[in-house]
Amino acid sequence: MSTQLTASIPRLKRIRPSQRMRNVELALLLAASAINLAALMLVQLGALGSIDLGPLSLCGLLAVLVLAIHIAMRFVAPQADALILPIATLLNGLGIAEIYRIDIALGNTGWDSLAFKQIAWSALALGGAFAVIMLIRQHRVLQRYTYVAGLIGVVLLLLPMVPGLGIELNGARVWIQIGTLTFQPGEIAKVALAIFFAGYLVQARDTLSMVGRTFLGMRFPRGRDLGPILVIWALSMGVIVFERDLGTGLLFFGLFLVMLYVATGRLSWVMLGLGLVAIGAVLANQFLPYVHDRFLNWTNAFSPAIYDENGGSYQLVQGLFGLAHGGLIGTGLGQGMPYITPVSQSDYIIASLGEELGLIGVFAILCLYLLLVGRGLRIGFAGHDDFSKLLAVGLAFVIALQVFIVVGGVTRVIPLTGLTTPFLAAGGSSLVANWMIAALLLRLSDSIRNEPRLVVGQ
């Protein structure tokens, strides 16, 4: 009787964890794509009073590309994190919607508008992410090319200094121009340097963490071991001095300092790094006029003389007024005035979104970044080897530090530096680099979960 009863009960098919993760990712991707299309429609209704199917269809094509990455991951990275791709997709789409809104206000709705360029760059960036996931089947291969990655990173940083190739825009010489195409090689350099720092610190960790003298309860390195941090500090100062790019210099030095601390666990390295940052800030403020002006705009933003000065605090104050105008719930997409703030599509995209989505919208966006960075750190902590840990933490910290520097500058917590907000701001080179970071984190999460763990007693 019991055998017959058991046989009559239908057997439920057990879903594997990898399939469950991909199913969750698919549901979140569909939700993110729906939110992006809804945001674009709200922009059109708020700013135009009608719906234009052209931009909607182009964003629909981006959703198809994202789904193509999802399908590929079911075969080549089934254990990858389920949240990274939907978060990046949602942020990318919200950025396109706000850039399109500002284009409408400025009368730039043709194929040469920033919104259409952003869509084209998004497609290219998604293609790059797809290539990273398909070509890099095991992330440890990157460790073999540690010094090649370092060389590539340094060359990319120096490219804007090449006569006839580098150009100066908005006071900074961080761009190169090939024909009609302009590109910021420093954005790709941050990925290459993260790989180099991870590989180098794995090799030098014992020397940097175990040797030195103890002072005030902390073990400080020997003078001969200070070379790496001094070289990176000098390179960062060189970027600030010769390329007039304060944000990139801070980003690279902060990246190396955090990865050095993770590799060694020594607080003394952080203290030395902060000391070098303080020395660099004092020297730059004293001898570099554009750095001095940024500090002056930060500390005296509402001074009438500085506000009206050419290159003064007008942009900063307008961004603050825009955030205040948005209030708690915002004016609504397409109904604010974010276009009043200079370069509101790139440097001040957070202020633009804050005006139309309000404080609640800004908090939601920051929560998305927090979740994205948290997933990256979790991938690093789950790594079974030092290279995996350092690379994942470094890539996650790149995004975290960029968001902190940009949002801190827009809200007047720290001086403005000119970095772009990951996935949101207008800029093709930034989009390509950040989608590469997302793809590498996806590959890392899949590889780490597929590696066998050593169990005690076996």
Short mmCIF file of C-alpha atoms in Angstrom, two decimals:
data_model
loop_
_atom_site.label_atom_id
_atom_site.label_comp_id
_atom_site.label_asym_id
_atom_site.label_seq_id
_atom_site.Cartn_x
_atom_site.Cartn_y
_atom_site.Cartn_z
CA MET A 1 0.00 0.00 0.00
CA SER A 2 2.73 2.46 1.02
CA THR A 3 4.73 1.62 -2.08
CA GLN A 4 1.74 2.30 -4.32
CA LEU A 5 1.02 5.56 -2.48
CA THR A 6 4.61 6.72 -2.84
CA ALA A 7 4.62 5.88 -6.51
CA SER A 8 1.44 7.88 -7.04
CA ILE A 9 2.94 11.09 -5.61
CA PRO A 10 4.40 13.22 -8.45
CA ARG A 11 8.13 13.83 -8.17
CA LEU A 12 9.17 17.49 -8.09
CA LYS A 13 12.19 18.40 -10.19
CA ARG A 14 14.92 19.85 -7.99
CA ILE A 15 16.34 23.13 -9.30
CA ARG A 16 20.11 23.43 -9.08
CA PRO A 17 21.52 26.49 -7.21
CA SER A 18 23.11 27.83 -10.40
CA GLN A 19 19.79 27.72 -12.24
CA ARG A 20 18.06 29.41 -9.33
CA MET A 21 20.61 32.24 -9.37
CA ARG A 22 20.22 32.78 -13.08
CA ASN A 23 16.43 32.75 -12.76
CA VAL A 24 16.66 35.42 -10.05
CA GLU A 25 18.97 37.41 -12.29
CA LEU A 26 16.54 37.15 -15.20
CA ALA A 27 13.63 38.39 -13.08
CA LEU A 28 15.70 41.33 -11.82
CA LEU A 29 16.88 42.16 -15.34
CA LEU A 30 13.31 42.28 -16.60
CA ALA A 31 12.37 44.54 -13.68
CA ALA A 32 15.38 46.82 -14.28
CA SER A 33 14.62 47.08 -18.01
CA ALA A 34 10.98 47.91 -17.25
CA ILE A 35 12.04 50.65 -14.81
CA ASN A 36 14.45 52.11 -17.38
CA LEU A 37 11.77 52.21 -20.11
CA ALA A 38 9.29 53.72 -17.65
CA ALA A 39 11.82 56.40 -16.68
CA LEU A 40 12.36 57.28 -20.34
CA MET A 41 8.61 57.50 -20.94
CA LEU A 42 8.15 59.72 -17.88
CA VAL A 43 10.89 62.02 -19.19
CA GLN A 44 9.11 62.31 -22.53
CA LEU A 45 5.71 62.91 -20.94
CA GLY A 46 7.12 65.46 -18.49
CA ALA A 47 9.29 67.38 -20.96
CA LEU A 48 7.46 66.86 -24.29
CA GLY A 49 3.93 65.84 -23.34
CA SER A 50 4.06 62.91 -25.77
CA ILE A 51 5.88 59.61 -26.30
CA ASP A 52 8.55 59.14 -28.96
CA LEU A 53 9.14 55.50 -29.84
CA GLY A 54 12.60 56.13 -31.30
CA PRO A 55 14.59 56.42 -28.03
CA LEU A 56 12.41 53.73 -26.45
CA SER A 57 13.26 51.27 -29.22
CA LEU A 58 16.99 52.01 -28.88
CA CYS A 59 16.85 51.36 -25.14
CA GLY A 60 14.92 48.19 -25.93
CA LEU A 61 17.89 47.07 -28.04
CA LEU A 62 20.16 47.67 -25.03
CA ALA A 63 17.86 45.44 -22.99
CA VAL A 64 18.27 42.74 -25.66
CA LEU A 65 22.07 43.03 -25.36
CA VAL A 66 21.86 42.66 -21.60
CA LEU A 67 19.68 39.57 -22.01
CA ALA A 68 22.28 38.19 -24.42
CA ILE A 69 24.91 38.53 -21.68
CA HIS A 70 22.53 36.78 -19.28
CA ILE A 71 22.01 33.88 -21.69
CA ALA A 72 25.77 33.55 -22.25
CA MET A 73 26.35 33.44 -18.50
CA ARG A 74 23.96 30.50 -18.18
CA PHE A 75 26.50 28.49 -20.18
CA VAL A 76 29.91 29.97 -19.31
CA ALA A 77 29.36 31.47 -15.83
CA PRO A 78 26.37 29.75 -14.23
CA GLN A 79 27.61 30.39 -10.66
CA ALA A 80 28.13 34.12 -11.15
CA ASP A 81 26.58 36.66 -8.79
CA ALA A 82 22.93 37.34 -9.58
CA LEU A 83 22.77 41.02 -8.57
CA ILE A 84 25.69 42.72 -10.32
CA LEU A 85 24.27 42.67 -13.86
CA PRO A 86 20.77 43.97 -12.92
CA ILE A 87 22.21 46.77 -10.77
CA ALA A 88 24.57 47.94 -13.51
CA THR A 89 21.73 47.76 -16.04
CA LEU A 90 19.41 49.86 -13.87
CA LEU A 91 22.04 52.53 -13.19
CA ASN A 92 22.98 52.69 -16.87
CA GLY A 93 19.35 53.13 -17.90
CA LEU A 94 18.61 55.84 -15.33
CA GLY A 95 21.64 57.75 -16.55
CA ILE A 96 20.45 57.57 -20.16
CA ALA A 97 16.97 58.80 -19.16
CA GLU A 98 18.34 61.85 -17.32
CA ILE A 99 20.84 62.70 -20.06
CA TYR A 100 17.98 62.50 -22.59
CA ARG A 101 15.91 64.81 -20.39
CA ILE A 102 18.68 67.45 -20.38
CA ASP A 103 19.13 67.09 -24.14
CA ILE A 104 15.43 67.84 -24.62
CA ALA A 105 15.74 71.02 -22.55
CA LEU A 106 18.79 72.16 -24.53
CA GLY A 107 17.18 71.31 -27.88
CA ASN A 108 19.65 68.51 -28.68
CA THR A 109 17.45 65.64 -29.84
CA GLY A 110 19.27 64.59 -33.02
CA TRP A 111 21.55 61.66 -33.60
CA ASP A 112 24.51 63.74 -32.40
CA SER A 113 22.96 64.39 -28.97
CA LEU A 114 24.62 63.15 -25.80
CA ALA A 115 21.77 60.73 -25.09
CA PHE A 116 22.15 58.91 -28.41
CA LYS A 117 25.93 58.86 -27.98
CA GLN A 118 25.42 57.41 -24.51
CA ILE A 119 23.20 54.68 -25.95
CA ALA A 120 25.83 53.89 -28.59
CA TRP A 121 28.60 53.77 -25.98
CA SER A 122 26.40 51.60 -23.76
CA ALA A 123 26.04 49.10 -26.59
CA LEU A 124 29.81 49.11 -27.10
CA ALA A 125 30.39 48.70 -23.36
CA LEU A 126 27.97 45.78 -23.19
CA GLY A 127 29.81 44.19 -26.09
CA GLY A 128 33.07 44.61 -24.16
CA ALA A 129 31.54 43.03 -21.06
CA PHE A 130 30.28 40.13 -23.16
CA ALA A 131 33.79 39.65 -24.57
CA VAL A 132 35.37 39.68 -21.10
CA ILE A 133 32.96 37.01 -19.83
CA MET A 134 33.44 34.81 -22.89
CA LEU A 135 37.22 35.15 -23.28
CA ILE A 136 38.37 35.07 -19.65
CA ARG A 137 37.18 31.66 -18.45
CA GLN A 138 39.54 31.62 -15.44
CA HIS A 139 40.49 34.88 -13.72
CA ARG A 140 43.83 33.53 -12.44
CA VAL A 141 45.16 33.80 -16.00
CA LEU A 142 45.34 37.55 -15.38
CA GLN A 143 47.98 37.00 -12.67
CA ARG A 144 50.42 35.79 -15.33
CA TYR A 145 50.27 39.22 -16.95
CA THR A 146 50.85 41.28 -13.80
CA TYR A 147 53.64 43.45 -15.15
CA VAL A 148 52.11 43.62 -18.63
CA ALA A 149 48.97 45.05 -17.03
CA GLY A 150 51.10 47.53 -15.08
CA LEU A 151 52.87 48.64 -18.26
CA ILE A 152 49.56 49.02 -20.08
CA GLY A 153 48.16 51.08 -17.20
CA VAL A 154 51.13 53.47 -17.13
CA VAL A 155 51.12 53.86 -20.94
CA LEU A 156 47.40 54.63 -20.91
CA LEU A 157 47.97 57.27 -18.22
CA LEU A 158 50.74 58.90 -20.25
CA LEU A 159 48.95 58.86 -23.61
CA PRO A 160 47.27 62.27 -23.12
CA MET A 161 50.74 63.81 -22.79
CA VAL A 162 51.75 62.71 -26.31
CA PRO A 163 51.83 65.76 -28.62
CA GLY A 164 49.23 65.60 -31.35
CA LEU A 165 47.31 62.84 -29.59
CA GLY A 166 46.27 64.31 -26.25
CA ILE A 167 43.83 67.21 -26.04
CA GLU A 168 42.78 69.51 -23.21
CA LEU A 169 39.10 69.75 -22.28
CA ASN A 170 37.67 71.75 -19.38
CA GLY A 171 41.16 72.52 -18.14
CA ALA A 172 42.30 68.87 -17.86
CA ARG A 173 44.55 67.03 -20.30
CA VAL A 174 43.18 63.51 -19.85
CA TRP A 175 41.71 62.91 -23.31
CA ILE A 176 43.10 61.60 -26.57
CA GLN A 177 41.58 62.25 -29.98
CA ILE A 178 41.74 59.94 -32.98
CA GLY A 179 39.87 61.52 -35.87
CA THR A 180 36.51 62.59 -34.48
CA LEU A 181 36.64 60.10 -31.60
CA THR A 182 37.70 61.29 -28.16
CA PHE A 183 38.54 58.84 -25.41
CA GLN A 184 39.82 58.99 -21.82
CA PRO A 185 42.46 56.24 -21.52
CA GLY A 186 42.78 56.73 -17.76
CA GLU A 187 39.41 55.01 -17.32
CA ILE A 188 40.77 51.79 -18.78
CA ALA A 189 44.03 52.31 -16.90
CA LYS A 190 42.24 51.88 -13.56
CA VAL A 191 41.26 48.31 -14.56
CA ALA A 192 44.79 47.47 -15.73
CA LEU A 193 46.36 48.95 -12.60
CA ALA A 194 43.96 47.04 -10.32
CA ILE A 195 45.19 43.81 -11.95
CA PHE A 196 48.81 44.93 -11.59
CA PHE A 197 48.42 45.94 -7.92
CA ALA A 198 46.76 42.60 -7.11
CA GLY A 199 49.49 40.56 -8.80
CA TYR A 200 52.36 42.64 -7.40
CA LEU A 201 51.08 42.65 -3.81
CA VAL A 202 50.66 38.87 -3.86
CA GLN A 203 54.37 38.58 -4.65
CA ALA A 204 55.58 41.26 -2.22
CA ARG A 205 53.13 40.70 0.62
CA ASP A 206 55.52 38.88 2.97
CA THR A 207 58.16 41.58 2.74
CA LEU A 208 55.66 44.40 3.14
CA SER A 209 53.78 42.83 6.06
CA MET A 210 56.35 41.01 8.22
CA VAL A 211 59.49 43.13 8.17
CA GLY A 212 59.88 46.43 10.01
CA ARG A 213 60.09 48.11 13.37
CA THR A 214 57.35 48.50 15.97
CA PHE A 215 56.45 52.01 17.08
CA LEU A 216 53.39 53.06 19.14
CA GLY A 217 51.96 49.57 18.81
CA MET A 218 52.21 49.54 15.00
CA ARG A 219 54.81 47.83 12.84
CA PHE A 220 56.22 50.32 10.34
CA PRO A 221 58.07 49.21 7.18
CA ARG A 222 61.76 49.65 6.61
CA GLY A 223 62.96 52.57 4.52
CA ARG A 224 63.95 50.24 1.68
CA ASP A 225 60.39 48.87 1.54
CA LEU A 226 58.79 52.28 1.05
CA GLY A 227 59.60 52.25 -2.67
CA PRO A 228 56.24 51.00 -3.99
CA ILE A 229 54.06 53.48 -2.12
CA LEU A 230 56.41 56.37 -2.96
CA VAL A 231 56.40 55.44 -6.66
CA ILE A 232 52.59 55.33 -6.76
CA TRP A 233 52.42 58.61 -4.84
CA ALA A 234 54.82 60.23 -7.31
CA LEU A 235 52.82 58.85 -10.25
CA SER A 236 49.59 60.19 -8.77
CA MET A 237 51.16 63.62 -8.19
CA GLY A 238 52.41 63.54 -11.78
CA VAL A 239 48.87 63.00 -13.03
CA ILE A 240 47.68 65.93 -10.89
CA VAL A 241 50.50 68.24 -12.00
CA PHE A 242 50.91 67.48 -15.70
CA GLU A 243 47.41 66.34 -16.67
CA ARG A 244 45.61 68.64 -14.21
CA ASP A 245 43.40 65.76 -13.11
CA LEU A 246 42.95 65.78 -9.35
CA GLY A 247 40.31 63.03 -9.28
CA THR A 248 42.30 60.42 -11.20
CA GLY A 249 45.39 60.98 -9.07
CA LEU A 250 43.38 60.50 -5.86
CA LEU A 251 41.65 57.44 -7.30
CA PHE A 252 44.84 55.59 -8.19
CA PHE A 253 46.62 56.34 -4.94
CA GLY A 254 43.55 55.44 -2.89
CA LEU A 255 43.18 52.18 -4.82
CA PHE A 256 46.78 51.16 -4.15
CA LEU A 257 46.57 52.15 -0.48
CA VAL A 258 43.44 50.08 0.17
CA MET A 259 44.78 47.05 -1.68
CA LEU A 260 48.07 47.39 0.22
CA TYR A 261 46.19 47.37 3.53
CA VAL A 262 44.10 44.35 2.49
CA ALA A 263 47.26 42.49 1.42
CA THR A 264 49.30 43.22 4.55
CA GLY A 265 46.75 43.97 7.27
CA ARG A 266 49.09 46.68 8.58
CA LEU A 267 47.51 49.94 9.73
CA SER A 268 50.91 51.62 9.47
CA TRP A 269 50.65 51.61 5.67
CA VAL A 270 47.35 53.49 5.91
CA MET A 271 48.91 56.05 8.26
CA LEU A 272 51.85 56.54 5.90
CA GLY A 273 49.51 56.83 2.93
CA LEU A 274 47.31 59.41 4.63
CA GLY A 275 50.44 61.35 5.54
CA LEU A 276 51.53 61.37 1.90
CA VAL A 277 48.03 62.49 0.86
CA ALA A 278 48.22 65.37 3.35
CA ILE A 279 51.67 66.39 2.07
CA GLY A 280 50.45 66.22 -1.53
CA ALA A 281 47.35 68.28 -0.72
CA VAL A 282 49.41 71.01 0.94
CA LEU A 283 51.93 71.14 -1.92
CA ALA A 284 49.22 71.13 -4.60
CA ASN A 285 47.27 73.86 -2.82
CA GLN A 286 50.38 76.02 -2.57
CA PHE A 287 51.90 75.57 -6.02
CA LEU A 288 49.05 74.54 -8.37
CA PRO A 289 46.60 77.38 -9.04
CA TYR A 290 43.75 75.18 -10.28
CA VAL A 291 43.94 73.01 -7.13
CA HIS A 292 44.02 76.15 -4.98
CA ASP A 293 40.94 77.45 -6.81
CA ARG A 294 39.06 74.22 -6.11
CA PHE A 295 39.81 74.45 -2.41
CA LEU A 296 38.75 78.11 -2.46
CA ASN A 297 35.47 77.29 -4.25
CA TRP A 298 34.83 74.57 -1.69
CA THR A 299 35.47 76.62 1.44
CA ASN A 300 33.90 79.89 0.19
CA ALA A 301 31.27 78.67 -2.25
CA PHE A 302 28.64 81.28 -1.33
CA SER A 303 30.99 84.25 -1.37
CA PRO A 304 29.67 86.67 -4.05
CA ALA A 305 33.17 87.39 -5.37
CA ILE A 306 34.02 83.69 -5.80
CA TYR A 307 30.54 82.82 -7.11
CA ASP A 308 30.76 85.40 -9.94
CA GLU A 309 34.40 84.70 -10.76
CA ASN A 310 35.21 82.91 -14.02
CA GLY A 311 35.68 79.27 -13.03
CA GLY A 312 34.34 80.02 -9.57
CA SER A 313 31.71 78.29 -7.47
CA TYR A 314 28.76 78.96 -9.79
CA GLN A 315 28.51 75.31 -10.84
CA LEU A 316 28.74 74.02 -7.27
CA VAL A 317 26.10 76.41 -5.96
CA GLN A 318 23.71 75.72 -8.84
CA GLY A 319 24.01 72.00 -8.14
CA LEU A 320 23.19 72.56 -4.47
CA PHE A 321 20.20 74.71 -5.41
CA GLY A 322 19.03 71.95 -7.75
CA LEU A 323 19.20 69.37 -4.98
CA ALA A 324 17.31 71.73 -2.66
CA HIS A 325 14.67 72.31 -5.35
CA GLY A 326 14.07 68.57 -5.58
CA GLY A 327 13.29 68.27 -1.89
CA LEU A 328 12.20 64.92 -0.54
CA ILE A 329 10.31 63.41 -3.50
CA GLY A 330 11.64 65.49 -6.41
CA THR A 331 9.97 67.50 -9.13
CA GLY A 332 9.36 64.44 -11.28
CA LEU A 333 11.28 63.20 -14.32
CA GLY A 334 11.14 65.78 -17.09
CA GLN A 335 9.76 68.55 -14.86
CA GLY A 336 12.82 69.98 -13.12
CA MET A 337 15.49 72.39 -14.33
CA PRO A 338 18.73 70.39 -14.09
CA TYR A 339 20.02 71.94 -17.32
CA ILE A 340 20.75 75.21 -15.46
CA THR A 341 23.80 73.60 -13.84
CA PRO A 342 26.86 73.47 -16.16
CA VAL A 343 27.82 69.97 -17.41
CA SER A 344 24.78 68.55 -15.65
CA GLN A 345 24.91 65.42 -17.86
CA SER A 346 28.34 64.30 -16.65
CA ASP A 347 29.97 65.82 -13.56
CA TYR A 348 26.62 66.81 -12.02
CA ILE A 349 24.39 63.92 -13.06
CA ILE A 350 23.76 63.17 -9.35
CA ALA A 351 22.48 66.72 -8.79
CA SER A 352 20.28 66.40 -11.90
CA LEU A 353 18.75 63.14 -10.70
CA GLY A 354 18.46 64.52 -7.18
CA GLU A 355 16.37 67.44 -8.42
CA GLU A 356 13.92 65.28 -10.35
CA LEU A 357 13.86 62.19 -8.12
CA GLY A 358 14.36 63.94 -4.78
CA LEU A 359 16.22 62.83 -1.71
CA ILE A 360 14.44 59.48 -1.80
CA GLY A 361 15.68 58.87 -5.35
CA VAL A 362 19.26 59.79 -4.44
CA PHE A 363 19.14 57.42 -1.46
CA ALA A 364 17.82 54.65 -3.72
CA ILE A 365 20.69 55.22 -6.18
CA LEU A 366 23.25 55.23 -3.36
CA CYS A 367 21.73 52.00 -2.04
CA LEU A 368 22.24 50.44 -5.48
CA TYR A 369 25.90 51.46 -5.38
CA LEU A 370 26.22 50.19 -1.82
CA LEU A 371 24.77 46.84 -2.85
CA LEU A 372 27.04 46.65 -5.91
CA VAL A 373 30.16 47.41 -3.88
CA GLY A 374 29.02 45.01 -1.15
CA ARG A 375 28.67 42.18 -3.64
CA GLY A 376 32.16 42.91 -4.94
CA LEU A 377 33.63 42.84 -1.44
CA ARG A 378 31.75 39.63 -0.69
CA ILE A 379 33.28 38.05 -3.79
CA GLY A 380 36.72 39.10 -2.54
CA PHE A 381 36.20 37.69 0.95
CA ALA A 382 35.02 34.39 -0.55
CA GLY A 383 38.17 34.04 -2.66
CA HIS A 384 40.42 31.07 -1.95
CA ASP A 385 43.67 32.78 -2.93
CA ASP A 386 45.25 36.17 -2.36
CA PHE A 387 45.04 37.29 -5.99
CA SER A 388 41.29 36.70 -6.13
CA LYS A 389 40.72 38.56 -2.87
CA LEU A 390 42.83 41.55 -3.85
CA LEU A 391 41.45 41.87 -7.38
CA ALA A 392 37.81 41.68 -6.31
CA VAL A 393 38.31 44.14 -3.44
CA GLY A 394 40.27 46.48 -5.71
CA LEU A 395 37.63 46.50 -8.45
CA ALA A 396 34.83 47.05 -5.93
CA PHE A 397 36.78 49.85 -4.24
CA VAL A 398 37.30 51.64 -7.57
CA ILE A 399 33.52 52.04 -7.87
CA ALA A 400 33.11 52.94 -4.18
CA LEU A 401 35.81 55.61 -4.22
CA GLN A 402 34.51 57.16 -7.45
CA VAL A 403 31.00 57.44 -6.01
CA PHE A 404 32.34 58.93 -2.77
CA ILE A 405 34.49 61.51 -4.57
CA VAL A 406 31.70 62.54 -6.98
CA VAL A 407 28.82 62.64 -4.50
CA GLY A 408 31.04 64.25 -1.87
CA GLY A 409 32.03 66.97 -4.33
CA VAL A 410 28.49 67.65 -5.53
CA THR A 411 27.17 67.90 -1.96
CA ARG A 412 30.18 70.01 -0.84
CA VAL A 413 31.51 67.44 1.60
CA ILE A 414 34.89 67.48 -0.19
CA PRO A 415 36.32 69.63 -3.02
CA LEU A 416 35.23 68.88 -6.58
CA THR A 417 37.63 66.70 -8.54
CA GLY A 418 35.99 66.03 -11.91
CA LEU A 419 35.48 62.25 -11.83
CA THR A 420 32.44 60.63 -13.47
CA THR A 421 29.68 58.79 -11.62
CA PRO A 422 29.93 55.08 -12.57
CA PHE A 423 27.27 53.94 -15.10
CA LEU A 424 25.24 57.17 -14.72
CA ALA A 425 27.30 60.04 -16.13
CA ALA A 426 27.72 60.83 -19.81
CA GLY A 427 31.04 59.49 -21.07
CA GLY A 428 31.88 56.53 -23.25
CA SER A 429 35.29 55.67 -21.80
CA SER A 430 33.84 55.58 -18.28
CA LEU A 431 31.00 53.30 -19.38
CA VAL A 432 33.36 50.87 -21.10
CA ALA A 433 35.66 50.70 -18.06
CA ASN A 434 32.86 50.24 -15.52
CA TRP A 435 31.14 47.51 -17.55
CA MET A 436 34.52 45.76 -17.77
CA ILE A 437 34.73 45.95 -13.97
CA ALA A 438 31.23 44.46 -13.67
CA ALA A 439 32.16 41.66 -16.08
CA LEU A 440 35.36 40.86 -14.17
CA LEU A 441 33.43 40.70 -10.90
CA LEU A 442 30.95 38.32 -12.53
CA ARG A 443 33.78 36.13 -13.77
CA LEU A 444 35.47 36.21 -10.36
CA SER A 445 32.27 35.20 -8.56
CA ASP A 446 31.72 32.26 -10.90
CA SER A 447 35.33 31.04 -10.76
CA ILE A 448 35.50 31.28 -6.96
CA ARG A 449 32.27 29.32 -6.48
CA ASN A 450 33.44 26.61 -8.87
CA GLU A 451 36.75 26.08 -7.10
CA PRO A 452 36.83 23.09 -4.69
CA ARG A 453 37.20 23.95 -1.02
CA LEU A 454 39.65 22.14 1.23
CA VAL A 455 37.69 20.34 3.94
CA VAL A 456 39.50 19.38 7.17
CA GLY A 457 39.68 15.61 7.63
CA GLN A 458 39.60 14.72 3.96
#
